[in-house]
Coordinates of C-alpha atoms in Angstrom, one line a residue:
X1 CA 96.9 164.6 254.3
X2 CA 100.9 163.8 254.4
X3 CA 101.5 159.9 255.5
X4 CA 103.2 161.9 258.5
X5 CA 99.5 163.6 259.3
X6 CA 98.0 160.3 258.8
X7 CA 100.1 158.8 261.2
X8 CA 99.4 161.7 263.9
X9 CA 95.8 161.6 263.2
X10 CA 95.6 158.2 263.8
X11 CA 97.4 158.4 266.9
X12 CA 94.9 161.6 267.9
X13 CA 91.9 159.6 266.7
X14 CA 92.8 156.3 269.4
X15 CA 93.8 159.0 272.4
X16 CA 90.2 160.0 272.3
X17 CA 89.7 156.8 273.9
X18 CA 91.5 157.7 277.0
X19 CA 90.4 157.7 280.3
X20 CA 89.4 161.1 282.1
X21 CA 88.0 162.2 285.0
X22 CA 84.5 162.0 284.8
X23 CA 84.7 161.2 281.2
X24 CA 85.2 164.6 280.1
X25 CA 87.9 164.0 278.0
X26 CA 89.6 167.5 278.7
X27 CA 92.6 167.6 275.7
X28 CA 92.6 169.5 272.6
X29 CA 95.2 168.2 269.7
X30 CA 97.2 170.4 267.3
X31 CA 98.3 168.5 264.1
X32 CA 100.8 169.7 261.7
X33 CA 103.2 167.8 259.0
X34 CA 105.6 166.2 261.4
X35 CA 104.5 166.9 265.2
X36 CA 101.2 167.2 267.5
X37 CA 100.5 169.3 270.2
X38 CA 98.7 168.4 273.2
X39 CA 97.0 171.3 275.3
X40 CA 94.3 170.9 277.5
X41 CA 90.7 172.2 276.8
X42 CA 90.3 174.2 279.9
X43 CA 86.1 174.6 279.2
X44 CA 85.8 171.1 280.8
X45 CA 87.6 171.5 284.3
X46 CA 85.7 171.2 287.1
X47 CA 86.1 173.7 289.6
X48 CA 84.3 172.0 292.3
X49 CA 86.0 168.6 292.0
X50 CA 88.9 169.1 290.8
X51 CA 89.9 173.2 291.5
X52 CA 93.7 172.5 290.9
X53 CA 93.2 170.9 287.3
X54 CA 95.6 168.4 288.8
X55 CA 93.0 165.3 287.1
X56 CA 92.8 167.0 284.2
X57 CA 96.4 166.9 284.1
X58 CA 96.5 163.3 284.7
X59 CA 93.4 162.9 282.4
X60 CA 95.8 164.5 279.1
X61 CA 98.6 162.4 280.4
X62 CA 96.5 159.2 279.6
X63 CA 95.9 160.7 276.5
X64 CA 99.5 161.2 275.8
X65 CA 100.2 157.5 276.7
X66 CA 97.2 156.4 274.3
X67 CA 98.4 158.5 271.5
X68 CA 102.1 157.5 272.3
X69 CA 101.7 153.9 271.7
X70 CA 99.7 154.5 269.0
X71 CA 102.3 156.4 266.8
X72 CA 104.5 153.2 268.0
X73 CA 102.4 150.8 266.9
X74 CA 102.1 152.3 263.4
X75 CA 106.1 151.2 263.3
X76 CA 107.4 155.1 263.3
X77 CA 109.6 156.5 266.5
X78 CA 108.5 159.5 268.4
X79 CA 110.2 161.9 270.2
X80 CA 108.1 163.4 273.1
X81 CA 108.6 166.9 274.8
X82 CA 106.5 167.5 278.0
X83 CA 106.1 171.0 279.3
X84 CA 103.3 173.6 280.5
X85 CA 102.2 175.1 277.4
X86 CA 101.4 172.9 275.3
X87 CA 101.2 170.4 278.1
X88 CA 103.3 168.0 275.6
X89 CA 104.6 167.9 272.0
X90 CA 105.2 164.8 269.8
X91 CA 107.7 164.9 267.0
X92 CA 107.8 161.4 264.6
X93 CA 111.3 160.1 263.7
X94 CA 112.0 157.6 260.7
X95 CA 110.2 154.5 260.3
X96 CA 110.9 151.7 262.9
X97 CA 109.8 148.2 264.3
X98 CA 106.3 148.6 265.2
X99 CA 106.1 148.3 269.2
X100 CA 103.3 147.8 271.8
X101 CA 101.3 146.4 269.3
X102 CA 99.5 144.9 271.8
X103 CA 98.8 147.7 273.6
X104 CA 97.3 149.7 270.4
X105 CA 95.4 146.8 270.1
X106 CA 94.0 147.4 273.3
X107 CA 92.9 150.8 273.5
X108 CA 89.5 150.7 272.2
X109 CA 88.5 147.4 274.1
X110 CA 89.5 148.7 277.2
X111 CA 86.6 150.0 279.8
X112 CA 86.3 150.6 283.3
X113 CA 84.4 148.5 285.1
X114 CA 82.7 149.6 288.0
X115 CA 80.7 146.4 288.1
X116 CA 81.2 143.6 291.4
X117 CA 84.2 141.4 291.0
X118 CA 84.0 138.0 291.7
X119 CA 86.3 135.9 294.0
X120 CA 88.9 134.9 291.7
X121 CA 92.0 137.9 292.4
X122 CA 94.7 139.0 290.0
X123 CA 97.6 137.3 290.7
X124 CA 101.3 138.3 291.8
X125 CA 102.2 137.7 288.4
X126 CA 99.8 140.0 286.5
X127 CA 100.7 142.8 289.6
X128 CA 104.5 142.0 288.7
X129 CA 103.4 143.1 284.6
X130 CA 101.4 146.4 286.1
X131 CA 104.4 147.2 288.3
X132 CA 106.8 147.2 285.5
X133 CA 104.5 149.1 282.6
X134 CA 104.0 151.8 285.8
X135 CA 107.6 152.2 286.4
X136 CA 108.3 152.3 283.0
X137 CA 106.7 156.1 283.4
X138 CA 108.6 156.6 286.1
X139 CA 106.3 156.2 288.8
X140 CA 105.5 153.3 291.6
X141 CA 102.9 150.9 292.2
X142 CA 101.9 150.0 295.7
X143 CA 99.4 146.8 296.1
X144 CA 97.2 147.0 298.9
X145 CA 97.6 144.3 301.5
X146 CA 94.2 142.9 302.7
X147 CA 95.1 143.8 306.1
X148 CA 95.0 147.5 304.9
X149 CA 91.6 146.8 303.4
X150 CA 89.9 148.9 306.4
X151 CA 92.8 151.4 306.1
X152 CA 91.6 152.2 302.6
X153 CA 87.9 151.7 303.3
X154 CA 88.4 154.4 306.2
X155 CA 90.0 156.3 303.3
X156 CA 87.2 156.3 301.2
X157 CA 84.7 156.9 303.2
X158 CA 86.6 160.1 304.4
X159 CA 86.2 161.2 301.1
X160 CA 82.7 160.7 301.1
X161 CA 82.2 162.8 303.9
X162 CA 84.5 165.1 302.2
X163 CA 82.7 165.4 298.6
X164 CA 79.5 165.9 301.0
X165 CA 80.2 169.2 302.4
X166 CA 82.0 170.3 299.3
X167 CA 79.5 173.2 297.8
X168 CA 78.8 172.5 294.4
X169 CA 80.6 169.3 294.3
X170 CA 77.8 166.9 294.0
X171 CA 75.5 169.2 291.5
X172 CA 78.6 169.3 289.3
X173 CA 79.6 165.3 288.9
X174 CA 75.5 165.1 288.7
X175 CA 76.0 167.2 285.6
X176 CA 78.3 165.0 284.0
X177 CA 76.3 162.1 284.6
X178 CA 73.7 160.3 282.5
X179 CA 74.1 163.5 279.7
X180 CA 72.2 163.4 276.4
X181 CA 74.0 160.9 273.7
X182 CA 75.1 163.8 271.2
X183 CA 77.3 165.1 273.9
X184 CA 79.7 162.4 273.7
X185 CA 81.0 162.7 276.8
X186 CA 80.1 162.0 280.7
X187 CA 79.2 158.8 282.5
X188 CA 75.9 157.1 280.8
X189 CA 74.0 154.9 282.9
X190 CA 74.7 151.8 281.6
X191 CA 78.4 152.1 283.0
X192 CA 77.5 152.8 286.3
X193 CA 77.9 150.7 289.2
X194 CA 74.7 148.6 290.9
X195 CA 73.8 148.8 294.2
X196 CA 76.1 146.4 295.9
X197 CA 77.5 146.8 298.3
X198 CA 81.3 146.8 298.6
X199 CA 84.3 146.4 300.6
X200 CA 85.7 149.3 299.8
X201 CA 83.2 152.3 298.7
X202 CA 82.7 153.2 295.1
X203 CA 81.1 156.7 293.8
X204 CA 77.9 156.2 292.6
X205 CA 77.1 157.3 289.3
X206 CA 73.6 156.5 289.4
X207 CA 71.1 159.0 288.3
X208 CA 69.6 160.8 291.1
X209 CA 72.7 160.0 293.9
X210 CA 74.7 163.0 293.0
X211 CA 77.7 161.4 292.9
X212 CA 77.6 159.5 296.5
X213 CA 78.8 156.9 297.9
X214 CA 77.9 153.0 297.7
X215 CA 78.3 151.3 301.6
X216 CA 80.8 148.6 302.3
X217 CA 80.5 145.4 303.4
X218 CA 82.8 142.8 304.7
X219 CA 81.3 139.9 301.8
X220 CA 81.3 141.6 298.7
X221 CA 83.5 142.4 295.6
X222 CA 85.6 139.8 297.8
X223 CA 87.9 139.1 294.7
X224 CA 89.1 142.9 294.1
X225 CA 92.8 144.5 294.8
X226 CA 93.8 147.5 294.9
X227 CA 96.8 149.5 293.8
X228 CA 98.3 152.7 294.5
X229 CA 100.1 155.2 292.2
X230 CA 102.8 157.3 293.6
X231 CA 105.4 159.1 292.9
X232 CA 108.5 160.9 294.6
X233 CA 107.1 164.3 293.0
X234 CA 104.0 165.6 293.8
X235 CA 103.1 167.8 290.8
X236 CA 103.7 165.3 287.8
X237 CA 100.2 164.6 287.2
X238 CA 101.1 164.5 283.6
X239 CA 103.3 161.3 283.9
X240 CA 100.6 159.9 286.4
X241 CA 98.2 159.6 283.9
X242 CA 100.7 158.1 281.1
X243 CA 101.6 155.9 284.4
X244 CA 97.6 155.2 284.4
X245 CA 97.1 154.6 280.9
X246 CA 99.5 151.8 280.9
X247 CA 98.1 150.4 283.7
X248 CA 95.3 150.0 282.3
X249 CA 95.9 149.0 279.1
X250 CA 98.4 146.2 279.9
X251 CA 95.7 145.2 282.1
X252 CA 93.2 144.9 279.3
X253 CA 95.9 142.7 277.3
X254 CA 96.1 140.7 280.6
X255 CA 92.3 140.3 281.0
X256 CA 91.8 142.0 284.2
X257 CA 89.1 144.6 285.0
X258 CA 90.1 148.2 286.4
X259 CA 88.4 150.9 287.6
X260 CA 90.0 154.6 289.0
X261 CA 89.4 155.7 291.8
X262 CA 90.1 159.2 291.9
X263 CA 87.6 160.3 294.6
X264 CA 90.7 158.7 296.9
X265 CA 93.1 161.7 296.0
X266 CA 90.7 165.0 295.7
X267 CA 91.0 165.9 298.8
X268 CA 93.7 166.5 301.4
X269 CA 92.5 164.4 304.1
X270 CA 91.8 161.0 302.4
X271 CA 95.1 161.4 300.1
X272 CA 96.7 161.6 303.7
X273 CA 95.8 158.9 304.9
X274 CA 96.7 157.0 301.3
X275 CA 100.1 158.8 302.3
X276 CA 100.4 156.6 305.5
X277 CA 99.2 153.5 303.6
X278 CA 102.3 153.1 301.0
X279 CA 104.7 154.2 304.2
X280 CA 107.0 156.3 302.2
X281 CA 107.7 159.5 301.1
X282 CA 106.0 159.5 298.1
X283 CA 102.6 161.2 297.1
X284 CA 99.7 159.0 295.7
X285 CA 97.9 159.9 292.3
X286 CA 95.4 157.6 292.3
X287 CA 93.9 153.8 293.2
X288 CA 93.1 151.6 290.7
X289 CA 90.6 148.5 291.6
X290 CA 91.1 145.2 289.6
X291 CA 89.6 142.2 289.3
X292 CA 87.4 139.7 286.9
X293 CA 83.7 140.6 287.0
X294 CA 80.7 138.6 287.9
X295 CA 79.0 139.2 284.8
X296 CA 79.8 137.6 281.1
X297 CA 80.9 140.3 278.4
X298 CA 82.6 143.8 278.6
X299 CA 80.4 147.0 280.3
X300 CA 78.9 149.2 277.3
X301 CA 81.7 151.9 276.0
X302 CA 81.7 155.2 277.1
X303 CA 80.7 157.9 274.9
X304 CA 83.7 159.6 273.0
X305 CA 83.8 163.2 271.8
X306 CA 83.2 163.7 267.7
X307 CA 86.8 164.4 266.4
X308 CA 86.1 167.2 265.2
X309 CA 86.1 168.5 268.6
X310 CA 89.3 167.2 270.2
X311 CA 91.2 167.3 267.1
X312 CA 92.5 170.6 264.7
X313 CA 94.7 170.3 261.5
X314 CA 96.9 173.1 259.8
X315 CA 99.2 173.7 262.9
X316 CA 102.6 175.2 261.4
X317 CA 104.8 173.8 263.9
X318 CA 106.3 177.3 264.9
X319 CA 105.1 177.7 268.5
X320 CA 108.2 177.3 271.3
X321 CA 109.2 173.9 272.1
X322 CA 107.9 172.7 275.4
X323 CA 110.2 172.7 278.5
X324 CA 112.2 169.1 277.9
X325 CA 111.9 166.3 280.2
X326 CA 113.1 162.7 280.1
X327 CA 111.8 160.6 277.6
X328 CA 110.6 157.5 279.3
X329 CA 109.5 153.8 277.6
X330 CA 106.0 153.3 276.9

């Protein structure tokens, strides 16, 4: 393996650790000498939830970010190329200053953590840090007032009674939960959120619930925010999820919890009303919760795919170059 393969299979190796919807880490890598490919692995969609691919999109862009940073962080420059198919290309330039070393640093502590938050919230300050790594990928962040709380708590529990008359919807995130250890993939137990009730509702990942809904109440998680990501278009779900990924990773450097909340943007109806809350024009990809947990310690990792899976060698570089869009700061 070439020092240039080394560096790309590094960079592939860390994406793994990406966020995804429903953990199902949906992306396939193409390594050659000097670039990598990024396709998405279209056996892991889920046609109930997600019928437009749309967060599978924005699960590869995460994994973009991830890999991005990565390559960075190994002191080399990278040129990226996103497109349809492959969804995005990356093509290493000469050696340089490592960057975002922090960021590398953070991408196999980081977890989400669906656990209660405590009363202590995330300052303006640490907002201000996730504001400027968002628009740094070209998207927005929109905090959520309190007085918009119930706004977003009506929000979510339209979704609820969306994802309840959805056929197939609940049997399917059911499916990925709780799955056998060899599979590497899917939401284990030990990551799932407890019983208590919240302000705003959370999916329940619990085995045996299907997938619904936890109920709010006006006392608990009392020390979460909430933030919106938009954007002026409303099909870049590929930048929304490198938008995502730094999110969350400057927030791991920052020491603040997250957790996606994508159940907010997979219907019409309840990504309306998140429409009305950020009172633009804009379209909203997803909310993120943050906070500092009640518990001591990280939540357990999730499960990650063997390499061998997400990750192929030998590509000769020849395929057509991806449709070129701006290259953006990670």
């Amino acid at each position: 393996m070439t020092s240039r393969t080394a560096v790309l299979a590094h960079a592939a190796r860390l994406a793994r650790h990406a966020p995804s919807i429903l953990n199902t880490q949906p992306w396939q890598w193409h390594i050659g000498r000097h670039t990598a490919e990024l396709r998405p692995d279209t056996t892991r969609s889920l046609p109930n939830l997600d019928p437009g691919h749309h967060l599978m999109l924005l699960s590869c862009g995460a994994a973009l970010h991830h890999a991005t940073v990565a390559i960075q962080a190994q002191g080399r420059q990278v040129t990226v190329e996103r497109g349809t198919d492959p969804l995005a290309r990356l093509t290493l330039g000469p050696p340089d200053t490592p960057r975002h070393t922090d960021l590398a640093a953070a991408i196999t502590h980081r977890r989400t953590d669906r656990r209660a938050f405590g009363s202590q919230t995330p300052g303006d300050e640490i907002i201000a840090d996730l504001r400027k790594a968002v628009a740094a990928q070209g998207l927005h962040l929109r905090p959520v007032r309190p007085d918009e709380l119930p706004l977003l708590a009506a929000a979510t529990s339209r979704a609820a009674s969306d994802a309840a008359h959805r056929p197939g919807l609940r049997a399917e995130v059911a499916t990925w939960t709780d799955r056998p250890t060899e599979y590497g993939d899917g939401i284990p137990t030990a990551t799932t959120a407890t019983a208590t009730q919240r302000r705003v509702p959370m999916r329940d990942f619990a085995p045996g619930s299907g997938g619904g809904f936890s109920v709010s109440a006006a006392a608990s998680d009392i020390g979460a925010r909430y933030v919106v990501l938009h954007s002026d278009d409303p099909d870049d779900w590929l930048r929304a999820g490198a938008a995502l990924s730094a999110l969350l990773l400057t927030a791991t450097v920052r020491g603040v919890a997250c957790s996606p909340m994508s159940e907010l943007v997979e219907a019409p109806w309840p990504r309306s009303i998140l429409t009305t809350l950020i009172g633009t024009t804009g379209h909203p990809y997803l909310v993120v919760r943050l906070g500092y947990p009640v518990d001591d310690g990280p939540p357990p990792a999730a499960p990650r795919r063997p390499e061998t899976e997400t990750t192929h060698y030998g590509f000769t570089d020849a395929s057509p170059h991806p449709s070129p869009a701006p290259i953006l700061d990670v």
